[in-house]
Coordinates of C-alpha atoms and ligand atoms in Angstrom, one line a residue:
X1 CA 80.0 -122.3 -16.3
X2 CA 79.3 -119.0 -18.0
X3 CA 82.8 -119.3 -19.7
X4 CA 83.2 -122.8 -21.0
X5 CA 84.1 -121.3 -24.1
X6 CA 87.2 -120.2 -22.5
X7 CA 90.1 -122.4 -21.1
X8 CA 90.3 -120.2 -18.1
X9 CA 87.9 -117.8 -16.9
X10 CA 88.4 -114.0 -17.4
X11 CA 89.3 -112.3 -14.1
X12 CA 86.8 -109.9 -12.6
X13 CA 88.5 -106.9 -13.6
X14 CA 88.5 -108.0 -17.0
X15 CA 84.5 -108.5 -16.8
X16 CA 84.0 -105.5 -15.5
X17 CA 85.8 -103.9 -18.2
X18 CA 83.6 -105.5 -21.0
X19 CA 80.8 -104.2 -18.7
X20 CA 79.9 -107.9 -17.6
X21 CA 79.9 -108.0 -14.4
X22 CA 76.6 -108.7 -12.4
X23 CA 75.0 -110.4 -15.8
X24 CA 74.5 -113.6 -14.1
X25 CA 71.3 -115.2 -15.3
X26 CA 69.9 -114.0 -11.5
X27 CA 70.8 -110.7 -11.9
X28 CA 67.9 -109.0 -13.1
X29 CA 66.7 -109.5 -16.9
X30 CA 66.7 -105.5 -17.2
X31 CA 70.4 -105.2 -19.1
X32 CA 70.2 -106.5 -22.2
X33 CA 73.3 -108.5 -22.2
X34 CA 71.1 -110.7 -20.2
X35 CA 68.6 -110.9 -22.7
X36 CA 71.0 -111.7 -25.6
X37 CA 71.9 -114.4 -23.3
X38 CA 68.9 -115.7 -22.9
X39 CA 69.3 -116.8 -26.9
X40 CA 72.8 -118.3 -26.7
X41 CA 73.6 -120.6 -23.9
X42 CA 77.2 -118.7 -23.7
X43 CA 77.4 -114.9 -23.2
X44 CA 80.3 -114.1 -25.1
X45 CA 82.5 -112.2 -22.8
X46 CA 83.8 -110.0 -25.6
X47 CA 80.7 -108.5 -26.0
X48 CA 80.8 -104.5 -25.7
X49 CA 79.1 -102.8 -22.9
X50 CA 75.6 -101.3 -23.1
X51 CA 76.7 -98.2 -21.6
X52 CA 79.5 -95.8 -21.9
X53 CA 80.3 -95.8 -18.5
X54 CA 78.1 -92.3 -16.9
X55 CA 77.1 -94.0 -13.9
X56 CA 74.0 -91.6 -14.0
X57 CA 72.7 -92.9 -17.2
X58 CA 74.3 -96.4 -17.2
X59 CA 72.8 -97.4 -20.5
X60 CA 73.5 -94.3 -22.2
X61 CA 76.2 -94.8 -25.0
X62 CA 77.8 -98.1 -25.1
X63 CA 81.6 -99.5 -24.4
X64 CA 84.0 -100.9 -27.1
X65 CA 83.9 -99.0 -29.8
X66 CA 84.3 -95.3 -30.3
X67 CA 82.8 -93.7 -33.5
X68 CA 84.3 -91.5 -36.2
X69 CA 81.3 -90.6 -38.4
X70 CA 78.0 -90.6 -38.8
X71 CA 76.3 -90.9 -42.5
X72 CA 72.8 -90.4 -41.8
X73 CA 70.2 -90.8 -44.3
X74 CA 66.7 -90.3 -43.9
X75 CA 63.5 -89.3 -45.8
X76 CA 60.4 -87.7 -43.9
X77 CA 57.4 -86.6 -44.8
X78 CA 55.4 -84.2 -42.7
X79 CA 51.8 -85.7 -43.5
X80 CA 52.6 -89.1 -42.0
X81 CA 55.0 -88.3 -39.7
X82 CA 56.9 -91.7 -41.4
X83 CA 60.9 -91.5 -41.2
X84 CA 62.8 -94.2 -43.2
X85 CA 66.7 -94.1 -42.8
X86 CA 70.2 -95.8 -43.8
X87 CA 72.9 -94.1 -40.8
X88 CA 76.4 -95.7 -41.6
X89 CA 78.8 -95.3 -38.9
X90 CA 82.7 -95.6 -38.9
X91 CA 83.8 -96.7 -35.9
X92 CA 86.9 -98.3 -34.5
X93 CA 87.0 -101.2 -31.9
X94 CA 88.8 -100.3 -28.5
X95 CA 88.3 -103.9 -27.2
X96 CA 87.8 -107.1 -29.0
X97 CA 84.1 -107.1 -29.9
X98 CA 81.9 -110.5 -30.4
X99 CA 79.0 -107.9 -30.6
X100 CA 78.1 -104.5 -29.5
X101 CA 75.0 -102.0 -29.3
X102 CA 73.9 -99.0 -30.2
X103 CA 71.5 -96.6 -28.7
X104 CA 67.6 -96.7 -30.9
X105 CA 64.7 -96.1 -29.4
X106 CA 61.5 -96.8 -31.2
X107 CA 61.2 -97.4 -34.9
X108 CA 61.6 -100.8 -36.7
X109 CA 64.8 -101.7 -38.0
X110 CA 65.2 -103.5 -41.5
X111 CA 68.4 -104.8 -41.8
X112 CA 72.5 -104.4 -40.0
X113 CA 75.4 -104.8 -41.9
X114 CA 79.2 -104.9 -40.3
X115 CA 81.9 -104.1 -43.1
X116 CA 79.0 -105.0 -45.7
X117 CA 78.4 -108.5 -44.2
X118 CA 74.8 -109.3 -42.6
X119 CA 74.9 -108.7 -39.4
X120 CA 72.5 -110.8 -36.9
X121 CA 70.7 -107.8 -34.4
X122 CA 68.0 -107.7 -31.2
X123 CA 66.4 -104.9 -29.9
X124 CA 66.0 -104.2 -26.0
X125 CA 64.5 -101.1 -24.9
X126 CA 66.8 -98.6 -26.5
X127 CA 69.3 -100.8 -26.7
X128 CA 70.1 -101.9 -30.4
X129 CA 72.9 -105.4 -29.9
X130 CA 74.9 -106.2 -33.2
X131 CA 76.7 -109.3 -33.7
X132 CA 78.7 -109.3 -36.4
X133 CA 79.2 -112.3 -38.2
X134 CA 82.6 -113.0 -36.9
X135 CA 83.9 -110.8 -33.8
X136 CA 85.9 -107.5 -34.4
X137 CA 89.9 -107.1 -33.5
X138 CA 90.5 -104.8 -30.7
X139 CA 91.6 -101.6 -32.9
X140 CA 89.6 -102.4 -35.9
X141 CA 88.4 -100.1 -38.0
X142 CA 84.5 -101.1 -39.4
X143 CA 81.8 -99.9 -41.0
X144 CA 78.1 -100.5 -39.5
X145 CA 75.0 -99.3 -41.7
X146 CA 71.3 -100.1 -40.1
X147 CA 68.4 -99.6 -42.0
X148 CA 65.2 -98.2 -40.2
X149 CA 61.8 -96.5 -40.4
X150 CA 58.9 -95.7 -38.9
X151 CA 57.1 -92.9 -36.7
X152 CA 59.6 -91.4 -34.6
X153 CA 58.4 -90.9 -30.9
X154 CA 60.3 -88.3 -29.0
X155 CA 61.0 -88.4 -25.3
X156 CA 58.2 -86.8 -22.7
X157 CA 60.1 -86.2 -19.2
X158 CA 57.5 -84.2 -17.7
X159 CA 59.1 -81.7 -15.2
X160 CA 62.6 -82.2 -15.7
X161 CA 63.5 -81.8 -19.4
X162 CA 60.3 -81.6 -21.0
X163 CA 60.2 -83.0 -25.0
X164 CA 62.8 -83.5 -26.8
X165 CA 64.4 -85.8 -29.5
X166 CA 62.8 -86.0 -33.1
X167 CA 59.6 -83.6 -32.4
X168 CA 57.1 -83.7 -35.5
X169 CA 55.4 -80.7 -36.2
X170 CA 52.7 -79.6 -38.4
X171 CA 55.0 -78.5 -41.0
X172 CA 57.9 -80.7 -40.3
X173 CA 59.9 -81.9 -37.0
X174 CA 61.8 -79.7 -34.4
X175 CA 64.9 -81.8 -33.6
X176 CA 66.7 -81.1 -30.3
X177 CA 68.1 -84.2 -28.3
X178 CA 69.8 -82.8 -25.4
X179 CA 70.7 -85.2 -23.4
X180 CA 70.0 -88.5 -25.1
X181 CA 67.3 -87.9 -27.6
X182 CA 69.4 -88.7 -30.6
X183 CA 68.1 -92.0 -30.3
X184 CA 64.7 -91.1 -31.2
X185 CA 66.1 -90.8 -34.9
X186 CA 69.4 -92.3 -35.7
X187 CA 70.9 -95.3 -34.0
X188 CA 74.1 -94.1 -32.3
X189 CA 76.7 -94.0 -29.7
X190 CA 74.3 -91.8 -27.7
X191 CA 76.4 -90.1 -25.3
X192 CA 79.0 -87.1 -25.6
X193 CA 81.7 -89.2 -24.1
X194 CA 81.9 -90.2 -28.1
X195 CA 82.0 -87.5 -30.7
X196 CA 82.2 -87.9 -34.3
X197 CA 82.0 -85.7 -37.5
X198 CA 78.8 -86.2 -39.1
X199 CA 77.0 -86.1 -43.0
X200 CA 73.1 -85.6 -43.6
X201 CA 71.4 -86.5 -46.6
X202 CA 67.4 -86.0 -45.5
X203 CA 64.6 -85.8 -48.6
X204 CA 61.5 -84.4 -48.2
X205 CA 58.5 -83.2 -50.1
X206 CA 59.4 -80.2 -52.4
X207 CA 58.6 -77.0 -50.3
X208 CA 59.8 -78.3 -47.1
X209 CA 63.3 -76.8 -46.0
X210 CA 65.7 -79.3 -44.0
X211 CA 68.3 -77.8 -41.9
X212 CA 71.3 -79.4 -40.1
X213 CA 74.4 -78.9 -38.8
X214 CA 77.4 -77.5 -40.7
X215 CA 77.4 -76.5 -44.1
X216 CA 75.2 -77.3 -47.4
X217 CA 77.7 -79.7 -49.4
X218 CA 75.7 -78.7 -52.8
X219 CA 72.6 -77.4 -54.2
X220 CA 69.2 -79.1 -53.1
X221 CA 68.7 -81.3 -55.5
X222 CA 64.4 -82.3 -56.4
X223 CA 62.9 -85.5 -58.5
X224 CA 59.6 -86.8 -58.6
X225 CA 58.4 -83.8 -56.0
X226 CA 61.1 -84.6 -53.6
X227 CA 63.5 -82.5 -52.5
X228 CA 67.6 -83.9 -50.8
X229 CA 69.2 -81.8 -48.4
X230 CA 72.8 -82.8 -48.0
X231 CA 74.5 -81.1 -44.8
X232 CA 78.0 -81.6 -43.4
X233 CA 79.2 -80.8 -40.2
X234 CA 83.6 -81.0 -40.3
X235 CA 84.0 -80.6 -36.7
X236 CA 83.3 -83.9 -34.2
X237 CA 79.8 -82.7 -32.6
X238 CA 78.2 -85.0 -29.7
X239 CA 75.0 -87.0 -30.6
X240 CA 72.6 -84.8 -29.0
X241 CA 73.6 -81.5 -30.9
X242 CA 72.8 -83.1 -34.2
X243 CA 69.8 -81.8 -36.0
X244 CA 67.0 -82.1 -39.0
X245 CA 65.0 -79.6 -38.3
X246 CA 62.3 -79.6 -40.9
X247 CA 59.5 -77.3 -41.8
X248 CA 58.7 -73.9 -44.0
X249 CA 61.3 -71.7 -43.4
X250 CA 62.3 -68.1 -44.6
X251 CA 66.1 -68.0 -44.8
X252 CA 68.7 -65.5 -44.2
X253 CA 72.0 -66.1 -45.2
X254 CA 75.7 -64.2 -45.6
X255 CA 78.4 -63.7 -43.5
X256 CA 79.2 -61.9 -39.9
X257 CA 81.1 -58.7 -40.1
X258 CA 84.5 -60.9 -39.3
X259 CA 84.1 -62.8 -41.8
X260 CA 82.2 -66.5 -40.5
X261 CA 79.2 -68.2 -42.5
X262 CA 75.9 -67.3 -41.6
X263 CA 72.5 -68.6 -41.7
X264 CA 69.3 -67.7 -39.6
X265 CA 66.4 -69.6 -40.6
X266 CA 62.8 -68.7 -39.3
X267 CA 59.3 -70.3 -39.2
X268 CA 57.2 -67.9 -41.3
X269 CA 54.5 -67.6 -38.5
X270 CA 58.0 -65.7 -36.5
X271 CA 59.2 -64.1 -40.1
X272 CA 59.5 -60.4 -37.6
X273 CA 62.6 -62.1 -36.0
X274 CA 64.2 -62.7 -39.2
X275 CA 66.4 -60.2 -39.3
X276 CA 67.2 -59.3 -35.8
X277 CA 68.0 -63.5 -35.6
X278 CA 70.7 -63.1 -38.1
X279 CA 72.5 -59.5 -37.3
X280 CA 72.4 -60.4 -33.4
X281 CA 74.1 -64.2 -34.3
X282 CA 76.7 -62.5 -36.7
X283 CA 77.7 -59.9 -34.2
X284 CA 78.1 -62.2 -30.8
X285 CA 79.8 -65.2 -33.1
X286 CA 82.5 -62.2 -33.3
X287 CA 82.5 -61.0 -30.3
X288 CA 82.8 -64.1 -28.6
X289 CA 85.9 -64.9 -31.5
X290 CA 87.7 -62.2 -29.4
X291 CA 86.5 -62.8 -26.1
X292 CA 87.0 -66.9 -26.2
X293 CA 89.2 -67.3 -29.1
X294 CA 88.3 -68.4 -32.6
X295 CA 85.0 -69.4 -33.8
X296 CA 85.6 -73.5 -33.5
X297 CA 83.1 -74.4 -36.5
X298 CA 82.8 -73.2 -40.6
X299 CA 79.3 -71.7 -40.0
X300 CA 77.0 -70.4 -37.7
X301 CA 73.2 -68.8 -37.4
X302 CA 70.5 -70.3 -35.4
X303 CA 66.6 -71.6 -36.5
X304 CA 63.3 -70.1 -35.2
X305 CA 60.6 -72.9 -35.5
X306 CA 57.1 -72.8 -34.4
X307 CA 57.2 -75.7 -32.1
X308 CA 56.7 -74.2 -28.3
X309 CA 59.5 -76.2 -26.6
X310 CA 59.7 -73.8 -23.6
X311 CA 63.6 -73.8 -24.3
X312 CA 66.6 -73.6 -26.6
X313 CA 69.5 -75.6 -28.1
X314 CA 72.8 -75.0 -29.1
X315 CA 72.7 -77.4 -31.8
X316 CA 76.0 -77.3 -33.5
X317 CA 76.3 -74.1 -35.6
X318 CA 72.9 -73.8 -35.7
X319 CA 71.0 -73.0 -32.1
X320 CA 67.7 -73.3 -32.0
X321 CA 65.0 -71.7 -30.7
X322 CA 62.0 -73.7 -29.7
X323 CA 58.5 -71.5 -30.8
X324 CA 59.9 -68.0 -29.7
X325 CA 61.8 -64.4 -30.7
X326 CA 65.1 -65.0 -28.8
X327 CA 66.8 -61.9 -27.4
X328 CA 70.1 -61.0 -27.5
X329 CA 70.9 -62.6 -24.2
X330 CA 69.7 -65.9 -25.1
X331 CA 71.4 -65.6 -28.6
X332 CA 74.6 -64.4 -26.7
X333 CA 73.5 -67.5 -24.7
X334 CA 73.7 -70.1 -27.1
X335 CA 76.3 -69.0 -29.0
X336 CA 78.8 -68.9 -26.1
X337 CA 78.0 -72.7 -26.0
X338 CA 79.3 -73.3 -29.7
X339 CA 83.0 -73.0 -27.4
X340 CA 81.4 -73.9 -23.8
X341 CA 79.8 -77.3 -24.4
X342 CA 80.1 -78.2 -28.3
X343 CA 83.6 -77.7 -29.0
X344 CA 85.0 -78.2 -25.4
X345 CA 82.4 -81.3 -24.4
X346 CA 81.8 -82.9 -21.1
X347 CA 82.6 -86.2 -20.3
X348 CA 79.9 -87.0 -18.0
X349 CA 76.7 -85.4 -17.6
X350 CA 77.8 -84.4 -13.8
X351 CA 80.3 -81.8 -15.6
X352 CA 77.2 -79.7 -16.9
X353 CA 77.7 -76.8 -15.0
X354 CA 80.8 -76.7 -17.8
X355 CA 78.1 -76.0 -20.2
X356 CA 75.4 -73.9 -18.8
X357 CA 77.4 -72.0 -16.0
X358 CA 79.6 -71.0 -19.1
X359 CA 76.7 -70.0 -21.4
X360 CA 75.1 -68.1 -18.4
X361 CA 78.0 -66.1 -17.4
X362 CA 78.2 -65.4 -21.3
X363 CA 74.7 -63.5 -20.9
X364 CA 76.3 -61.5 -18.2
X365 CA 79.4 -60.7 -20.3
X366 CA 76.9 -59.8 -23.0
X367 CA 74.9 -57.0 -21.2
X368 CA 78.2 -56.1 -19.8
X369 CA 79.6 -55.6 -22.9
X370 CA 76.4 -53.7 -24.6
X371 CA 76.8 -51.6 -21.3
X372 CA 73.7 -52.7 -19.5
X373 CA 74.2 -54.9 -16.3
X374 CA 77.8 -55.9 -14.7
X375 CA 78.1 -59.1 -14.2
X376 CA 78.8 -58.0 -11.0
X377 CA 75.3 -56.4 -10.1
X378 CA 74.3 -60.1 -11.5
X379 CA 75.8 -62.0 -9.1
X380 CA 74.8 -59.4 -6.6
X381 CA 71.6 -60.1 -7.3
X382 CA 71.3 -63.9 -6.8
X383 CA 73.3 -63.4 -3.8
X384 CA 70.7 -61.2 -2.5
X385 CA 68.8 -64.5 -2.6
X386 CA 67.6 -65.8 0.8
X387 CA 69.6 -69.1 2.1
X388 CA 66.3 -70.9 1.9
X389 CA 66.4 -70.9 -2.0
X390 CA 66.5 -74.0 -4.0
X391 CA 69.9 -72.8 -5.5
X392 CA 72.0 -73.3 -2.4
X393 CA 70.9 -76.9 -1.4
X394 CA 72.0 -77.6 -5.3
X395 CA 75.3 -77.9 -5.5
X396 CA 76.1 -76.9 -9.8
X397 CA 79.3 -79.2 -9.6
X398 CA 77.9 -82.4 -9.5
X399 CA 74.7 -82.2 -11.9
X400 CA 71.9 -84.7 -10.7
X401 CA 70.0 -86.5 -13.0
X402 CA 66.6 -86.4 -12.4
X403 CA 67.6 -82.6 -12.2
X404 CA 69.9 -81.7 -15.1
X405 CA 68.9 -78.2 -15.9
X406 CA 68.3 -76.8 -12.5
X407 CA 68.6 -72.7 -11.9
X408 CA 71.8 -73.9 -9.6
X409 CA 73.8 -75.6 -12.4
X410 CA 73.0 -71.8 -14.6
X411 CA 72.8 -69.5 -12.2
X412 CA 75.0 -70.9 -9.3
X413 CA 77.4 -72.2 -12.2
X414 CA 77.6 -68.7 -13.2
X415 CA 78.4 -67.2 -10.0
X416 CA 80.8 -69.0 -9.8
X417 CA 82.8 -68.1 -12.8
X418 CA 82.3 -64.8 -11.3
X419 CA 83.4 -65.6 -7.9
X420 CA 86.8 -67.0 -9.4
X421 CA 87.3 -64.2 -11.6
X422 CA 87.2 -61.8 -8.6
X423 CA 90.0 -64.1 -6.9
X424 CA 92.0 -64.1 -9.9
X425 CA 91.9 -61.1 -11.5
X426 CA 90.4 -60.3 -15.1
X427 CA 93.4 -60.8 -16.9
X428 CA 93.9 -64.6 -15.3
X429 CA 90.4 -65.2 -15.6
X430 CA 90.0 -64.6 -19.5
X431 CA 93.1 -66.0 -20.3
X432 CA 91.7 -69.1 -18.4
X433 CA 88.7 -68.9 -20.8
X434 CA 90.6 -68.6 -23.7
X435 CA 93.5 -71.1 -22.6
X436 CA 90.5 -73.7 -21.6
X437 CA 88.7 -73.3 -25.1
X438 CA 91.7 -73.5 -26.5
X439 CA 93.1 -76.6 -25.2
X440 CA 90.1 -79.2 -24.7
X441 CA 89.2 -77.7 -28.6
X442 CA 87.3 -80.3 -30.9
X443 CA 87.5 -82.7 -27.6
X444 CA 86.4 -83.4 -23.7
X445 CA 87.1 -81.7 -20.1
X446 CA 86.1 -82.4 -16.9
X447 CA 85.4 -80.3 -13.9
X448 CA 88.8 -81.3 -12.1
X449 CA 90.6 -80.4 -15.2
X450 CA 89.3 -76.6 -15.2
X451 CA 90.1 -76.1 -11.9
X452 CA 93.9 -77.6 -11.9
X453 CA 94.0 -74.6 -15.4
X454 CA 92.8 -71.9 -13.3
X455 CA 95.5 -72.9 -10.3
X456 CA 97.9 -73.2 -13.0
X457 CA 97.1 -70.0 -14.7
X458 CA 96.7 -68.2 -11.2
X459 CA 99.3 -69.6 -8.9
X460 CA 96.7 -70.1 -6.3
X461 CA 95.3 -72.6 -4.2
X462 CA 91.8 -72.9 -5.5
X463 CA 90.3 -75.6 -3.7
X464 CA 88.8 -73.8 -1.4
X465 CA 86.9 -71.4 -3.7
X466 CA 85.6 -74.5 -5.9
X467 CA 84.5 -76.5 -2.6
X468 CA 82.5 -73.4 -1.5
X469 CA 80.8 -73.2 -5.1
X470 CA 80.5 -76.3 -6.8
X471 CA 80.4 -78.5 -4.0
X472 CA 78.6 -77.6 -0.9
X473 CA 74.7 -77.7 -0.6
X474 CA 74.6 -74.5 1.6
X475 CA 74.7 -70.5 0.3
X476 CA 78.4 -69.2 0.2
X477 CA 79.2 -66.5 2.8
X478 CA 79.4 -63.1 0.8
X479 CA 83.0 -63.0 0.8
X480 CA 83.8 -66.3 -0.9
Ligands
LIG1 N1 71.2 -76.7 -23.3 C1 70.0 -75.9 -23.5 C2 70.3 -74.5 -23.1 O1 70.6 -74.2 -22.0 C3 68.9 -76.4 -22.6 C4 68.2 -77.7 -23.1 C5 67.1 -78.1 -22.3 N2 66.7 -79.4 -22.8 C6 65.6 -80.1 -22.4 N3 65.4 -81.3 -22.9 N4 64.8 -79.5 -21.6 O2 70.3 -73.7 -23.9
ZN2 ZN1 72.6 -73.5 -22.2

């Protein structure tokens, strides 16, 4: 009765594909497909999922459309932490669409237009559903711009990953979003399933310094004590590497000794790490250009802001560090990431150990390469560990979570990299790096996907080694 729109009732497969199935009126009121049917008799079957599909974080992201660009507008101003914002997105339909949703969380939205038509909205938990005033073709290309404002809230997950999203500070906000904090400031496709290129056009007050990802498209421009800061980033980036960092901030800017962009930014209550911030970035963006392959983005650098996050982010051309001096390892770190993670991009959140084992066994290759510890006295080390440690019931290949950012998904993700270079020799193995960067660039891999490379690359039967590694919640016998 659902479907007495329709002469004959979509098959199950096909509800399952809009993401409908189990959104009978006694399934639970919690999606909010449900809730948008509470308001027309008739759920329209061609409306678009309310997740992309990451069984982990179901509502993450959203089905039937994939996005092109973000045009992201906002003014803030530090004294009354108050964000107002236009984001315009270009985005094409993959399915017919009666409505869709995008990811917001907090903050009071003004207005939705589709293709400059009003568009009718509700708001669910973070889930933002537009219906346009007539439904989109499958393959449609259309333009969505939602205007918003408010106090943005980021997200507290004590324990596991802490604070994150739009983080106001005294002097500004400390943006980091990894893994679905984007919401906290622009309504998006917030998952990195869907990447997109991205513009940034953020005022504030004259003296404050906005910094995003990508390159300055043109002088700051300042009327009427406001200053606009208009970034772009080129490349496709995932939601939750896009930044607006705000504050005071002594700049460094030029180019690395091969040649890339430049530009280390600092907090002036860290103004000593200055320097250091911007020679270190310049020299591993080059290393890693011959160890990886070529730098993927038009800039790069990293931001020191006063904000103790207890971590860092490799927010696209621009890492940055939350309230501390970073060393070279985390630099080295982070930067490896700008290949591991933001250019080559993960699917599903599971496939993390594609990101941080990566960026890990970077730190090793780093003090390797400034001829301090082998990465083999490294994974020596944590070998050395005793089979009761946390790492070995973790297994790094399938990332939980309520657990993203576990030591095992790092460390054990690093080992092993290190294990399978052993197996296959340095020459296979950092071919296999390059070869991996190289063809997933600007786009998305998955864990099976590195491991059928490295068997290709090698001629060997890998499964065994990955089993051992990724998959089994016990310590790997010294050998493997
Ligand atoms: N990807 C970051 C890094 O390894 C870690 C981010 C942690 N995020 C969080 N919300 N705790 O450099
Ligand atoms: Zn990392």
């Amino acid at each position: 009765m659902r479907f007495t729109r329709h002469a004959v009732a979509p098959s199950v497969a096909v509800l399952s594909l809009l993401g409908l199935t189990g959104c009978s009126p006694t399934s639970g009121e919690a999606r909010p497909s449900s809730q948008a049917a509470d308001r027309s008799p008739t759920p329209a079957p061609e409306a678009g999922a309310p997740g992309i599909g990451d069984s982990d974080f179901p509502l993450d992201g959203n089905g039937g459309y994939d996005v092109a660009h973000y045009g992201i507008a906002i003014g803030y101003t530090p004294a009354t932490k108050h964000l107002h914002g236009v984001t315009t997105i270009q985005a094409k339909a993959v399915q017919r669409l009666s409505s869709f949703n995008l990811d917001l969380s907090g903050l009071h939205v003004s207005g939705v237009t589709v293709d400059g038509a009003r568009a009718a909205f509700s708001r669910s938990g973070s889930e933002l559903t537009v219906t346009p005033a007539a439904p989109l073709a499958s393959g449609a290309r259309f333009t969505v711009k939602v205007a918003y404002a408010g106090e943005p809230r980021p997200i507290k997950d004590s324990g596991n990953l802490g604070t994150y999203g739009f983080i106001p500070t005294a002097d500004g906000a400390f943006v980091a979003a990894e893994p679905n904090g984007a919401k906290t400031w622009f309504p998006s496709n917030d998952h990195p399933a869907d990447k997109a290129t991205f513009d940034f056009e953020i005022t504030v007050p004259r003296g404050v310094t906005a910094l995003a990802n990508g390159e300055l498209t043109g002088e700051p421009a300042t009327t009427d004590g406001r200053t606009t800061y208009k970034w772009r980033e080129r490349q496709p980036m995932a939601t939750y590497l896009a930044t607006a960092t705000l504050g005071r901030f002594q700049l460094r800017q030029g180019e690395t000794p091969g040649g890339v962009k430049n530009l280390a930014a600092v907090d002036p209550a860290h103004h000593a790490a200055l320097q250091k911030l911007h020679t270190v970035s310049g020299e591993v963006t080059d290393h890693w250009s011959k160890v990886f392959g070529p730098y993927p983005f038009s800039s790069t650098g990293g931001v020191v802001d006063d904000f103790s996050a207890g971590y860092a982010l490799e927010t696209q051309t621009k890492p940055l560090y939350g309230g501390f001096a970073p060393d070279e390892s985390i630099i080295a770190h982070e930067l490896a990431h700008q290949w591991f993670g933001n250019s080559v991009t993960i699917q599903r959140w599971k496939d993390l150990w594609l990101n941080e084992g990566f960026a890990t066994y970077a730190e090793w290759l780093w003090a390797e390469h400034r001829g301090r510890t082998t990465a083999e006295a490294n994974f020596t080390t944590l070998l050395a560990r005793p089979a009761t440690d946390p790492m070995w019931s973790y297994p790094p290949g399938r990332a939980r979570p309520d657990d993203l950012f576990n030591d095992s998904i790092y460390k054990r993700g690093a080992m092993t990299l290190h294990a399978l270079r052993k197996t296959i020799g340095d020459r296979t193995f950092f071919t296999l790096l390059r070869q991996w960067a190289d063809q997933h660039k600007y786009g998305h891999a998955t864990t099976p996907q590195f491991v059928a490379l490295a068997e290709r690359l090698s001629g060997k039967d890998l499964s065994a080694l990955f089993d051992t590694w990724l998959y089994q919640p016990t310590k790997p016998a010294p050998s493997s």
